[in-house]
XYZ file of C-alpha atoms in Angstrom:
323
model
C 139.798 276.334 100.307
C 142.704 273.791 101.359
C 143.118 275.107 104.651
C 139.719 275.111 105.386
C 138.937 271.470 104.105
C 142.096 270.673 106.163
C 140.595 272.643 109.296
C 137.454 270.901 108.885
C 138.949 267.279 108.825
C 140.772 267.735 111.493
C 138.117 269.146 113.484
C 136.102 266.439 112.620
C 139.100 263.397 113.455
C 139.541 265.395 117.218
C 135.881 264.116 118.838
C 136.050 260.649 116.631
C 139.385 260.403 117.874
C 138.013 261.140 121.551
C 135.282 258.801 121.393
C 137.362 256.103 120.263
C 139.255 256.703 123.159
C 136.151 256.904 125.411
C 135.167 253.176 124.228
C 138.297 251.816 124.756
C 138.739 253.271 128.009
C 134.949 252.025 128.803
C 135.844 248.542 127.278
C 138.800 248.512 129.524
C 136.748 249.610 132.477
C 134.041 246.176 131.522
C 136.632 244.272 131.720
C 138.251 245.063 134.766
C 134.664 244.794 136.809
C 134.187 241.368 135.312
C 138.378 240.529 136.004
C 137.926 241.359 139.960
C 136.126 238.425 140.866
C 137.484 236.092 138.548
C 140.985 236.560 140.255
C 139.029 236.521 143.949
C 137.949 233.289 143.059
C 141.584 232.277 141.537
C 142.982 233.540 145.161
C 140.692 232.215 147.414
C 138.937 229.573 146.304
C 141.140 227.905 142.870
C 144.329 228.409 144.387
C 143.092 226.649 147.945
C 141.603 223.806 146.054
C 144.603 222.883 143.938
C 146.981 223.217 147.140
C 144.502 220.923 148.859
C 143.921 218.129 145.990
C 148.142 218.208 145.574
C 148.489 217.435 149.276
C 145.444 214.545 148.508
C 147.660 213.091 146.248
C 150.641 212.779 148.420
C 151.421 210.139 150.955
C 151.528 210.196 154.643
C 155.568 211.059 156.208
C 156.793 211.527 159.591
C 157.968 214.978 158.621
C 156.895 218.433 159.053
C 154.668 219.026 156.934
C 153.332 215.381 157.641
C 153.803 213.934 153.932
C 155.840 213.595 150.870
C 154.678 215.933 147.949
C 153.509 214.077 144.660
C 154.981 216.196 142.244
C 157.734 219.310 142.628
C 159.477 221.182 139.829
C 163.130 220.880 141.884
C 163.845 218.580 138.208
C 162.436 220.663 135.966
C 159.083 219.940 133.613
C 160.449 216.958 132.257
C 160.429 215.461 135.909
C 157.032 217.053 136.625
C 155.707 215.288 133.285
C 157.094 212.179 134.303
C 156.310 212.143 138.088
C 152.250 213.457 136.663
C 152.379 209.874 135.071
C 152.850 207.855 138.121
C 150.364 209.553 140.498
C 147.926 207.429 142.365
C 144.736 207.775 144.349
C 145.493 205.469 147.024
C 143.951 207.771 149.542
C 140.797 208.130 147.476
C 140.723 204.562 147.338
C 141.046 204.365 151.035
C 138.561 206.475 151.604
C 135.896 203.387 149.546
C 137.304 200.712 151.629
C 136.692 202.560 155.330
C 132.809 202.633 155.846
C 133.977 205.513 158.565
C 133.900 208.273 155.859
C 130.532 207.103 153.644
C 128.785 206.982 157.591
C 130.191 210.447 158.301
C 129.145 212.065 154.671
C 125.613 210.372 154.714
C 125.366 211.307 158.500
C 126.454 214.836 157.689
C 123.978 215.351 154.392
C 121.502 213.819 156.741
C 121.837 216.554 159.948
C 122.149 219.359 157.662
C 119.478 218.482 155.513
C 117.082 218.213 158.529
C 118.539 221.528 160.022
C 118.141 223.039 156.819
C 114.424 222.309 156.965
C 113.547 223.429 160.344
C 115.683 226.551 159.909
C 113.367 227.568 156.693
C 110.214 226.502 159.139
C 111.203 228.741 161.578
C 112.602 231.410 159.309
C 110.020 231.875 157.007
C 107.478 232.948 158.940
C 109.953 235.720 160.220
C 110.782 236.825 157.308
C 107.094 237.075 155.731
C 106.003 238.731 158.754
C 109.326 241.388 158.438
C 108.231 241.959 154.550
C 104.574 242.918 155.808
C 105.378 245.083 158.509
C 105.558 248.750 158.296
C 108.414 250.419 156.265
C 109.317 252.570 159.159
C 109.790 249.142 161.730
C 111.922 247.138 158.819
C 115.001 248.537 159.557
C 114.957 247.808 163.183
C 113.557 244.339 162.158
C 116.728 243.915 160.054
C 118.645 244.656 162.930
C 117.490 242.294 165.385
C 117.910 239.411 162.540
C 121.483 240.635 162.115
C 122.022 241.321 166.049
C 123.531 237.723 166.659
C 126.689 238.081 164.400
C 127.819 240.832 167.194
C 128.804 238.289 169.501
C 131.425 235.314 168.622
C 129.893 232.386 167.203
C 131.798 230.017 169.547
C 130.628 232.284 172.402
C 127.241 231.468 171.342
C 127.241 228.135 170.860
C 128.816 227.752 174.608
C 125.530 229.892 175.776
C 123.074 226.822 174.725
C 125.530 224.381 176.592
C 124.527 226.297 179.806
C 120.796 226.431 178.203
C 120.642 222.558 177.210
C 122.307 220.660 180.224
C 120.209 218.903 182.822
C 121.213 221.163 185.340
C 120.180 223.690 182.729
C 118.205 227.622 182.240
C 115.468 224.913 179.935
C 115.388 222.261 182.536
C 114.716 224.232 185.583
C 112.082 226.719 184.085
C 110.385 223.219 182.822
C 110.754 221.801 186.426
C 109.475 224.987 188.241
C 106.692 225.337 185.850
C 105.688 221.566 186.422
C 105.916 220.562 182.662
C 108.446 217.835 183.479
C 109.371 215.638 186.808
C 112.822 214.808 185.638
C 115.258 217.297 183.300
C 115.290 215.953 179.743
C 118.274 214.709 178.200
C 118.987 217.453 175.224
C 123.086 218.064 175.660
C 124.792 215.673 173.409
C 122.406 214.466 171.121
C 121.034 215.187 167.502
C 118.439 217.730 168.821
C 120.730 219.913 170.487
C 122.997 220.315 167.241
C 119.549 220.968 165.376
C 118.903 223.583 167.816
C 122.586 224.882 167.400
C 122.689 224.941 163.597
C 119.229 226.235 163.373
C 119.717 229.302 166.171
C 123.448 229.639 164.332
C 122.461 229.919 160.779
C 119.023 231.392 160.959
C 119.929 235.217 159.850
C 120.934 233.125 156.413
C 117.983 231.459 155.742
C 115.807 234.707 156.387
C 117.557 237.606 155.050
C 117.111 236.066 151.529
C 113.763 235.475 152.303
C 112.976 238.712 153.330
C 114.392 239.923 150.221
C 112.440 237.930 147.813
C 109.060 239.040 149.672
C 109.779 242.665 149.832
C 109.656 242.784 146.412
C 106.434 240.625 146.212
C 103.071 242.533 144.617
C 101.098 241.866 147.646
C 97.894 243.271 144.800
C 98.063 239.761 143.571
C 96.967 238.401 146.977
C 94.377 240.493 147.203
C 92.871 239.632 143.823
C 93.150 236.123 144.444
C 91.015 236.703 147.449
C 88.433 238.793 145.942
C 88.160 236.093 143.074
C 87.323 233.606 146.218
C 90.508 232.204 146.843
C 91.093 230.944 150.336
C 94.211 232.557 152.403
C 96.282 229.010 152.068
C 95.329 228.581 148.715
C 96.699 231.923 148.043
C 99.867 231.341 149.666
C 100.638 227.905 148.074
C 99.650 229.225 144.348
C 101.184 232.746 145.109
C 103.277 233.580 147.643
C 105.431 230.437 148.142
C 105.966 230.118 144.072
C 107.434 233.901 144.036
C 109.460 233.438 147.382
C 111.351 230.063 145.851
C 114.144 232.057 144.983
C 114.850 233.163 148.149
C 113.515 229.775 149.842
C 116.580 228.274 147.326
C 119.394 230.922 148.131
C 118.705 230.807 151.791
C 118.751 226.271 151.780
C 122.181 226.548 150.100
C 123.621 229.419 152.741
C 122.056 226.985 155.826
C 122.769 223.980 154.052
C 126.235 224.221 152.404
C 127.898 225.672 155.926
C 126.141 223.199 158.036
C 127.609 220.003 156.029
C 130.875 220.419 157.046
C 129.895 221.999 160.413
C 132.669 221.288 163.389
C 131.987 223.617 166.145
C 127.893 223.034 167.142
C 128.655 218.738 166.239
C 131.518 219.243 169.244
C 130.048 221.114 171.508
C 126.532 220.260 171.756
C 126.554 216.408 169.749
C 129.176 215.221 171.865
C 131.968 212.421 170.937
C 129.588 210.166 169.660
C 128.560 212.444 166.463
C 129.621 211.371 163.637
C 130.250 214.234 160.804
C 132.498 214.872 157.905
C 133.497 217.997 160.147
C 134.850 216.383 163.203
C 136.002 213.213 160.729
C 138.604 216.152 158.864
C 139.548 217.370 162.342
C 140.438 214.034 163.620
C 142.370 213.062 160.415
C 144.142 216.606 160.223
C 145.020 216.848 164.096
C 145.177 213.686 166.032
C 146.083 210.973 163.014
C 148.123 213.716 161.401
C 147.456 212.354 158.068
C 147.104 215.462 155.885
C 146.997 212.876 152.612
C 143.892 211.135 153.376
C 141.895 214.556 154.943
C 142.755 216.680 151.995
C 141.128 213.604 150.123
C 138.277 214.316 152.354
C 137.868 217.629 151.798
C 137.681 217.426 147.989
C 135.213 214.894 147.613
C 133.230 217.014 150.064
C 133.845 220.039 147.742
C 132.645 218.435 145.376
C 129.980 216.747 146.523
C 129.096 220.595 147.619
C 129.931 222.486 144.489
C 128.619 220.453 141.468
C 124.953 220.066 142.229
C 125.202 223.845 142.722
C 126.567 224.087 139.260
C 124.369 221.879 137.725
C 121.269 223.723 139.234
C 122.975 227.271 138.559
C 123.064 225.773 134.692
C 119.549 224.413 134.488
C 118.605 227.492 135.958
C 120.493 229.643 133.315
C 118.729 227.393 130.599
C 115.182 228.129 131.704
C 115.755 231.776 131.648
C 117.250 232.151 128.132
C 114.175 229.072 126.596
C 111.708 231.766 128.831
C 112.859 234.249 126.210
């Protein structure tokens, strides 16, 4: 009767034994998920920014690199503790005093904001008319959208220069169609980088778009207009308010990018356009002062980063009061 009850414990302690194991082993497995994108973000974004804000708090040297570090541990922590203590801002400070940098933020909020608007003017249309289309014609849909990204971005950009100029493939089909008597002016001003950002960043703005109609109940359209509802009616009340997740997601990927574009201001603005883009490249490469760009940089991250967070948080609060 021992041996038995014996048996019969231990038979019983092998699969608790095992699914004890099998929870850890899941717990572990949670965790791991949730740790790989925590440490992407400590790599490639945390790490970045803390190299970037050390260098802001530095000061400009004719050295290579181009300035003398704020803080090092070469004494130890008790010299790190007491060279944290007299850090300064200067450069942030600098950065109040030259209305160069306020012009080129505003200007840059400005351009992209604008670009940011046409691009979901032009894109949503695209993408509403993708989400009705057949299933079977999606796919190559899709494809087209995503066709761009095979070429190089710069490549691209250089194709509007030959597109834009007066001597241009725009001017001359206006000139031999008898639109215009003289070629229009487009190269180097605020339209052509509106065209630039727009053309560049278009796929963003409509692939979340697409995705956040696809999944639309297209019945509710149809009831609204058999209750009498007009088509625009329908689309303000219905459509629009159930797309605003992907009208949001695809402003930040247009907008976000295009703040602290460099490459469509240079090309196509000319040296005349002012933007926080060009303003880091000039500071970084022809003043050489890393000091007062890295400042840049992180009041443009942030500038960037915490509206984002707020929203992300007001948006988190809505959902769980929704509940």
């Amino acid at each position: 009767m021992a041996s038995a009850a014996v048996s019969a414990v231990a038979e019983t302690s092998e699969p608790a034994a095992s699914t004890g194991l099998a929870r850890v082993l899941q717990a572990v497995t949670g965790r791991l998920v949730i740790i790989v994108p925590y440490l992407w973000l400590l790599f490639f974004f945390l790490a970045p920014f803390v190299i970037v804000f050390k260098i802001s708090l530095s000061t400009t040297a004719i050295a290579m690199p181009p300035y003398t570090p704020a803080f090092s541990l070469d004494e130890g922590f008790a010299g790190l503790w007491s060279q944290l203590q007299e850090l300064n801002f200067d450069n942030y400070l600098w950065l109040t005093d030259d209305p160069l940098y306020l012009n080129a933020y505003l200007s840059s909020v400005w351009i992209a904001g604008v670009s940011t608007l046409l691009a979901l003017l032009v894109g949503y249309p695209i993408a509403y008319g993708m989400a009705r289309a057949p299933v079977s014609l999606r796919p190559t849909l899709l494809m087209l959208v995503i066709l761009p990204f095979w070429t190089s971005f710069l490549i691209r950009v250089y194709a509007w220069i030959g597109i834009l100029k007066p001597e241009g493939l725009l001017n001359q089909l206006l000139l031999g169609l008898g639109v215009i008597d003289t070629p229009l002016v487009i190269l180097n001003t605020h339209t052509a980088i509106f065209i630039g950002i727009v053309y560049s960043y278009l796929p963003f703005m409509i692939l979340p778009l697409y995705s956040s109609l696809e999944k639309m109940d297209y019945s509710l359209i149809e009831a609204a207009l058999d209750l009498g509802c007009r088509p625009i009616t329908a689309f303000w009340k219905i459509t629009f308010p159930l797309s605003l997740p992907g009208v949001i997601a695809g402003c930040m990927l247009v907008f976000i990018p295009a703040v602290g574009e460099f490459v469509i201001p240079d090309l196509l603005g000319g040296s005349q356009t002012l933007m926080i883009g060009k303003t880091l490249w000039n500071e970084f490469f022809a003043n050489r002062d890393w000091p007062v760009s890295s400042a840049v940089a992180v009041i443009l991250l942030l500038l960037l980063i915490v509206p984002i967070m707020i929203f992300q948080f007001a948006q988190a609060r809505a959902q769980e009061q929704g509940r």
